[in-house]
mmCIF file of C-alpha atoms in Angstrom:
data_model
loop_
_atom_site.group_PDB
_atom_site.id
_atom_site.type_symbol
_atom_site.label_atom_id
_atom_site.label_comp_id
_atom_site.label_asym_id
_atom_site.label_seq_id
_atom_site.Cartn_x
_atom_site.Cartn_y
_atom_site.Cartn_z
ATOM 1 C CA ILE A 1 -1.574 11.328 -15.847
ATOM 2 C CA LEU A 2 -4.723 8.944 -14.416
ATOM 3 C CA ASN A 3 -5.346 10.099 -10.884
ATOM 4 C CA VAL A 4 -8.029 9.147 -8.302
ATOM 5 C CA GLU A 5 -8.794 11.719 -5.647
ATOM 6 C CA GLN A 6 -10.740 11.503 -2.260
ATOM 7 C CA SER A 7 -12.296 13.560 0.284
ATOM 8 C CA PRO A 8 -11.421 14.603 2.738
ATOM 9 C CA GLN A 9 -8.141 13.793 3.605
ATOM 10 C CA SER A 10 -9.623 12.943 7.193
ATOM 11 C CA LEU A 11 -12.224 13.111 9.248
ATOM 12 C CA HIS A 12 -13.099 13.323 12.631
ATOM 13 C CA VAL A 13 -16.404 13.139 14.117
ATOM 14 C CA GLN A 14 -18.326 11.377 17.333
ATOM 15 C CA GLU A 15 -20.170 7.973 18.299
ATOM 16 C CA GLY A 16 -23.552 8.367 16.343
ATOM 17 C CA ASP A 17 -22.561 10.649 13.894
ATOM 18 C CA SER A 18 -22.991 9.595 10.237
ATOM 19 C CA THR A 19 -20.203 11.205 7.816
ATOM 20 C CA ASN A 20 -19.804 10.329 4.394
ATOM 21 C CA PHE A 21 -16.662 11.264 1.637
ATOM 22 C CA THR A 22 -16.268 10.707 -1.944
ATOM 23 C CA CYS A 23 -13.387 9.516 -4.555
ATOM 24 C CA SER A 24 -13.188 11.277 -8.211
ATOM 25 C CA PHE A 25 -11.903 9.282 -10.813
ATOM 26 C CA PRO A 26 -11.513 10.076 -14.331
ATOM 27 C CA SER A 27 -14.931 9.732 -16.130
ATOM 28 C CA SER A 28 -14.201 8.303 -19.661
ATOM 29 C CA ASN A 29 -13.126 4.742 -20.198
ATOM 30 C CA PHE A 30 -14.157 3.443 -16.146
ATOM 31 C CA TYR A 31 -14.369 -0.413 -15.707
ATOM 32 C CA ALA A 32 -14.381 -1.197 -11.583
ATOM 33 C CA LEU A 33 -15.343 1.210 -8.755
ATOM 34 C CA HIS A 34 -13.731 -0.542 -5.085
ATOM 35 C CA TRP A 35 -14.101 0.913 -1.587
ATOM 36 C CA TYR A 36 -11.604 -0.647 1.240
ATOM 37 C CA ARG A 37 -11.279 -0.511 4.407
ATOM 38 C CA TRP A 38 -7.672 -0.583 6.282
ATOM 39 C CA GLU A 39 -7.374 -0.377 9.923
ATOM 40 C CA THR A 40 -4.909 -0.551 11.478
ATOM 41 C CA ALA A 41 -2.246 -3.377 12.155
ATOM 42 C CA LYS A 42 -4.285 -4.482 9.367
ATOM 43 C CA SER A 43 -4.595 -5.697 6.274
ATOM 44 C CA PRO A 44 -7.099 -3.841 4.315
ATOM 45 C CA GLU A 45 -10.970 -5.037 3.662
ATOM 46 C CA ALA A 46 -12.992 -5.167 0.826
ATOM 47 C CA LEU A 47 -16.275 -3.120 0.946
ATOM 48 C CA PHE A 48 -17.885 -2.868 -2.798
ATOM 49 C CA VAL A 49 -17.234 -3.081 -5.898
ATOM 50 C CA MET A 50 -19.111 -1.611 -7.842
ATOM 51 C CA THR A 51 -19.784 -1.681 -11.941
ATOM 52 C CA LEU A 52 -22.376 -0.021 -12.623
ATOM 53 C CA ASN A 53 -23.389 3.774 -13.333
ATOM 54 C CA GLY A 54 -25.682 4.094 -10.460
ATOM 55 C CA ASP A 55 -24.226 1.294 -8.699
ATOM 56 C CA GLU A 56 -26.215 1.610 -5.439
ATOM 57 C CA LYS A 57 -23.869 -1.080 -2.707
ATOM 58 C CA LYS A 58 -25.152 -1.435 0.915
ATOM 59 C CA LYS A 59 -22.789 -3.690 4.537
ATOM 60 C CA GLY A 60 -24.483 -2.657 7.374
ATOM 61 C CA ARG A 61 -24.135 0.675 8.041
ATOM 62 C CA ILE A 62 -22.303 1.440 5.214
ATOM 63 C CA SER A 63 -23.516 2.269 1.962
ATOM 64 C CA ALA A 64 -22.073 2.827 -1.660
ATOM 65 C CA THR A 65 -23.374 5.382 -4.838
ATOM 66 C CA LEU A 66 -22.066 5.252 -8.028
ATOM 67 C CA ASN A 67 -21.425 7.635 -11.208
ATOM 68 C CA THR A 68 -19.403 7.108 -13.366
ATOM 69 C CA LYS A 69 -20.924 9.654 -15.793
ATOM 70 C CA GLU A 70 -19.543 12.644 -13.311
ATOM 71 C CA GLY A 71 -16.464 10.097 -12.230
ATOM 72 C CA TYR A 72 -17.558 9.244 -8.588
ATOM 73 C CA SER A 73 -18.422 7.607 -5.573
ATOM 74 C CA TYR A 74 -20.002 7.933 -2.389
ATOM 75 C CA LEU A 75 -18.461 6.276 0.879
ATOM 76 C CA TYR A 76 -22.012 6.907 2.971
ATOM 77 C CA ILE A 77 -21.286 5.865 6.497
ATOM 78 C CA LYS A 78 -24.293 5.736 9.346
ATOM 79 C CA GLY A 79 -24.273 5.902 13.308
ATOM 80 C CA SER A 80 -20.927 5.801 13.644
ATOM 81 C CA GLN A 81 -19.187 3.443 15.955
ATOM 82 C CA PRO A 82 -15.495 4.089 16.770
ATOM 83 C CA GLU A 83 -14.993 0.724 15.231
ATOM 84 C CA ASP A 84 -14.840 2.012 11.933
ATOM 85 C CA SER A 85 -11.818 4.173 12.573
ATOM 86 C CA ALA A 86 -10.397 3.616 9.444
ATOM 87 C CA THR A 87 -8.464 4.648 6.073
ATOM 88 C CA TYR A 88 -11.287 3.875 4.033
ATOM 89 C CA LEU A 89 -9.471 3.703 0.512
ATOM 90 C CA CYS A 90 -11.021 3.463 -3.527
ATOM 91 C CA ALA A 91 -8.999 2.085 -6.413
ATOM 92 C CA PHE A 92 -10.402 2.589 -10.174
ATOM 93 C CA ALA A 93 -9.582 0.465 -12.960
ATOM 94 C CA LEU A 94 -9.506 1.752 -16.530
ATOM 95 C CA SER A 95 -10.876 0.149 -19.765
ATOM 96 C CA ALA A 96 -7.330 0.348 -21.662
ATOM 97 C CA GLY A 97 -6.694 -2.528 -23.298
ATOM 98 C CA ASN A 98 -5.674 -5.384 -21.360
ATOM 99 C CA ASN A 99 -3.470 -3.474 -18.559
ATOM 100 C CA ARG A 100 -6.224 -3.284 -16.535
ATOM 101 C CA LYS A 101 -5.231 -2.861 -13.433
ATOM 102 C CA LEU A 102 -6.887 -1.033 -10.508
ATOM 103 C CA ILE A 103 -5.733 2.566 -9.718
ATOM 104 C CA TRP A 104 -5.678 3.320 -5.893
ATOM 105 C CA GLY A 105 -6.820 7.121 -4.260
ATOM 106 C CA LEU A 106 -4.631 7.841 -0.663
ATOM 107 C CA GLY A 107 -7.731 7.253 1.371
ATOM 108 C CA THR A 108 -10.256 9.336 3.783
ATOM 109 C CA SER A 109 -8.616 8.849 7.525
ATOM 110 C CA LEU A 110 -11.910 8.654 9.830
ATOM 111 C CA ALA A 111 -11.282 8.492 13.113
ATOM 112 C CA VAL A 112 -14.759 7.819 15.236
ATOM 113 C CA ASN A 113 -14.078 9.877 19.217
ATOM 114 C CA PRO A 114 -16.576 7.678 21.401
ATOM 115 C CA LYS B 1 -10.726 -20.931 4.785
ATOM 116 C CA ALA B 2 -7.105 -19.815 5.516
ATOM 117 C CA GLY B 3 -6.191 -15.709 3.982
ATOM 118 C CA VAL B 4 -3.255 -14.223 2.210
ATOM 119 C CA THR B 5 -0.384 -14.865 4.196
ATOM 120 C CA GLN B 6 3.506 -13.438 3.609
ATOM 121 C CA THR B 7 7.089 -14.044 4.712
ATOM 122 C CA PRO B 8 8.545 -12.428 6.218
ATOM 123 C CA ARG B 9 7.162 -10.102 8.007
ATOM 124 C CA TYR B 10 9.094 -7.461 8.612
ATOM 125 C CA LEU B 11 13.191 -6.607 6.669
ATOM 126 C CA ILE B 12 16.452 -5.235 6.791
ATOM 127 C CA LYS B 13 18.466 -4.667 3.987
ATOM 128 C CA THR B 14 21.295 -2.319 2.639
ATOM 129 C CA ARG B 15 21.548 -1.101 -0.454
ATOM 130 C CA GLY B 16 23.239 -3.019 -2.962
ATOM 131 C CA GLN B 17 21.602 -6.044 -1.515
ATOM 132 C CA GLN B 18 18.498 -8.205 -3.072
ATOM 133 C CA VAL B 19 15.286 -9.214 -2.293
ATOM 134 C CA THR B 20 12.503 -11.600 -2.076
ATOM 135 C CA LEU B 21 9.654 -11.060 -1.001
ATOM 136 C CA SER B 22 6.839 -14.630 -0.759
ATOM 137 C CA CYS B 23 3.084 -14.717 -0.606
ATOM 138 C CA SER B 24 0.906 -17.927 -0.434
ATOM 139 C CA PRO B 25 -2.666 -16.984 -1.497
ATOM 140 C CA ILE B 26 -6.010 -17.865 -0.867
ATOM 141 C CA SER B 27 -6.493 -21.517 -1.868
ATOM 142 C CA GLY B 28 -8.413 -21.413 -5.562
ATOM 143 C CA HIS B 29 -7.664 -17.744 -5.951
ATOM 144 C CA ARG B 30 -4.707 -17.616 -8.846
ATOM 145 C CA SER B 31 -4.213 -14.175 -10.000
ATOM 146 C CA VAL B 32 -1.585 -12.465 -7.057
ATOM 147 C CA SER B 33 -0.943 -9.144 -7.363
ATOM 148 C CA TRP B 34 1.577 -7.024 -5.417
ATOM 149 C CA TYR B 35 1.616 -3.814 -4.195
ATOM 150 C CA GLN B 36 4.076 -0.735 -2.875
ATOM 151 C CA GLN B 37 2.825 1.102 -0.364
ATOM 152 C CA THR B 38 4.431 4.221 0.651
ATOM 153 C CA PRO B 39 3.685 6.916 3.271
ATOM 154 C CA GLY B 40 1.599 10.242 1.080
ATOM 155 C CA GLN B 41 2.171 7.808 -2.256
ATOM 156 C CA GLY B 42 -1.070 5.284 -1.608
ATOM 157 C CA LEU B 43 -0.917 1.761 -3.198
ATOM 158 C CA GLN B 44 1.093 1.138 -5.924
ATOM 159 C CA PHE B 45 0.687 -1.007 -8.186
ATOM 160 C CA LEU B 46 4.227 -3.698 -8.886
ATOM 161 C CA PHE B 47 2.932 -6.373 -10.972
ATOM 162 C CA GLU B 48 0.518 -9.195 -11.325
ATOM 163 C CA TYR B 49 0.208 -12.904 -11.889
ATOM 164 C CA PHE B 50 -1.992 -15.256 -13.180
ATOM 165 C CA SER B 51 -1.989 -18.674 -13.470
ATOM 166 C CA GLU B 52 1.840 -18.581 -13.707
ATOM 167 C CA THR B 53 2.167 -15.744 -16.809
ATOM 168 C CA GLN B 54 2.563 -12.103 -15.507
ATOM 169 C CA ARG B 55 -0.440 -10.613 -17.308
ATOM 170 C CA ASN B 56 -0.600 -6.863 -16.309
ATOM 171 C CA LYS B 57 2.714 -4.239 -15.371
ATOM 172 C CA GLY B 58 2.834 -1.224 -13.659
ATOM 173 C CA ASN B 59 5.852 1.768 -13.834
ATOM 174 C CA PHE B 60 8.030 -0.230 -11.582
ATOM 175 C CA PRO B 61 12.718 -0.146 -13.176
ATOM 176 C CA GLY B 62 13.642 -3.553 -13.925
ATOM 177 C CA ARG B 63 14.708 -3.876 -10.625
ATOM 178 C CA PHE B 64 11.171 -5.014 -9.784
ATOM 179 C CA SER B 65 10.033 -8.575 -11.109
ATOM 180 C CA GLY B 66 7.701 -11.431 -10.066
ATOM 181 C CA ARG B 67 6.908 -14.798 -10.813
ATOM 182 C CA GLN B 68 4.532 -17.891 -10.466
ATOM 183 C CA PHE B 69 4.399 -20.874 -9.010
ATOM 184 C CA SER B 70 1.915 -23.749 -10.468
ATOM 185 C CA ASN B 71 0.797 -23.999 -6.812
ATOM 186 C CA SER B 72 -0.235 -19.781 -6.856
ATOM 187 C CA ARG B 73 2.381 -19.078 -4.795
ATOM 188 C CA SER B 74 4.001 -15.974 -5.882
ATOM 189 C CA GLU B 75 7.161 -14.849 -5.107
ATOM 190 C CA MET B 76 8.738 -10.536 -5.122
ATOM 191 C CA ASN B 77 12.346 -10.103 -6.182
ATOM 192 C CA VAL B 78 13.872 -6.486 -5.906
ATOM 193 C CA SER B 79 17.605 -6.750 -7.359
ATOM 194 C CA THR B 80 20.291 -3.367 -6.207
ATOM 195 C CA LEU B 81 18.154 -2.253 -3.684
ATOM 196 C CA GLU B 82 17.940 1.715 -3.469
ATOM 197 C CA LEU B 83 16.698 3.183 -0.115
ATOM 198 C CA GLY B 84 13.748 4.779 -2.070
ATOM 199 C CA ASP B 85 12.388 1.012 -1.728
ATOM 200 C CA SER B 86 11.905 0.994 1.542
ATOM 201 C CA ALA B 87 7.902 1.038 1.126
ATOM 202 C CA LEU B 88 5.526 -2.144 2.646
ATOM 203 C CA TYR B 89 4.702 -4.517 0.519
ATOM 204 C CA LEU B 90 1.022 -6.003 -0.207
ATOM 205 C CA CYS B 91 0.546 -8.905 -1.810
ATOM 206 C CA ALA B 92 -3.190 -9.873 -2.529
ATOM 207 C CA SER B 93 -5.315 -12.718 -4.085
ATOM 208 C CA SER B 94 -9.249 -12.328 -5.941
ATOM 209 C CA LEU B 95 -10.734 -15.065 -8.090
ATOM 210 C CA THR B 96 -10.648 -14.195 -11.944
ATOM 211 C CA ALA B 97 -13.857 -12.778 -12.391
ATOM 212 C CA THR B 98 -17.075 -15.426 -12.444
ATOM 213 C CA GLY B 99 -18.476 -16.241 -16.138
ATOM 214 C CA ARG B 100 -15.724 -13.800 -17.974
ATOM 215 C CA GLY B 101 -13.298 -16.022 -18.842
ATOM 216 C CA ALA B 102 -10.033 -17.607 -17.207
ATOM 217 C CA SER B 103 -7.980 -14.489 -19.291
ATOM 218 C CA ALA B 104 -10.368 -12.175 -17.484
ATOM 219 C CA PRO B 105 -8.980 -9.271 -15.912
ATOM 220 C CA THR B 106 -9.564 -9.405 -12.641
ATOM 221 C CA VAL B 107 -10.596 -5.804 -11.147
ATOM 222 C CA TYR B 108 -14.067 -7.035 -11.132
ATOM 223 C CA ASN B 109 -13.006 -8.956 -8.190
ATOM 224 C CA GLU B 110 -12.289 -7.880 -5.204
ATOM 225 C CA GLN B 111 -9.443 -7.896 -3.826
ATOM 226 C CA PHE B 112 -8.159 -10.591 -0.222
ATOM 227 C CA PHE B 113 -4.876 -8.838 1.305
ATOM 228 C CA GLY B 114 -2.099 -10.235 2.987
ATOM 229 C CA PRO B 115 -0.601 -8.420 6.560
ATOM 230 C CA GLY B 116 2.360 -7.007 3.961
ATOM 231 C CA THR B 117 6.013 -6.936 4.711
ATOM 232 C CA ARG B 118 7.795 -3.857 5.803
ATOM 233 C CA LEU B 119 11.139 -3.568 4.321
ATOM 234 C CA THR B 120 14.097 -1.024 5.218
ATOM 235 C CA VAL B 121 16.495 -0.086 3.234
ATOM 236 C CA LEU B 122 19.873 0.753 4.955
#
């Protein structure tokens, strides 16, 4: 059974704090790793798609790193703001013949207190 | 550019009935994927359609089916509804992987999600 694990499950931080979450996935047959932000009452929105070991991506105050050999990705938020409050999902795609699909973690729920 | 739209947004059905959900992708996106989201389960992949063909399928029973039309709009059908089918159903569209040909898997590209259809089965 292929699992994508995200930790922590939830996080409460103060405005201005920096924080990070972890996404763990099977290290074999790696194909791609996605990060999404899902705000309440909205649709999931893509943050990053990462495909190469050592990839680092950045969008504003949010950045992500990827280690495919050990099977993890970190998402960092620098100087958290209340508008960063959301659930952050990662999804892993493995290379398995023609049936390539995304396997999703349960997410990390972030609450940023003003 | 208009986003992904899904109709209806909310639906209440009873056990044994069937339901059809609709998804219109972003213009130019040929891939449409469907997901089921239930509390504690996360997003579960149902299937992906590309150019009117089902290209990938998740581990759901045959009661769950779909199709895609020539304009890339997609429908999902669930027959003989069960209580456990109550969920948020999301569809997502994406482009094919750039430079990798029409048959390349779309998991290289970000998914653009619709607002979802909240299905309640009583």
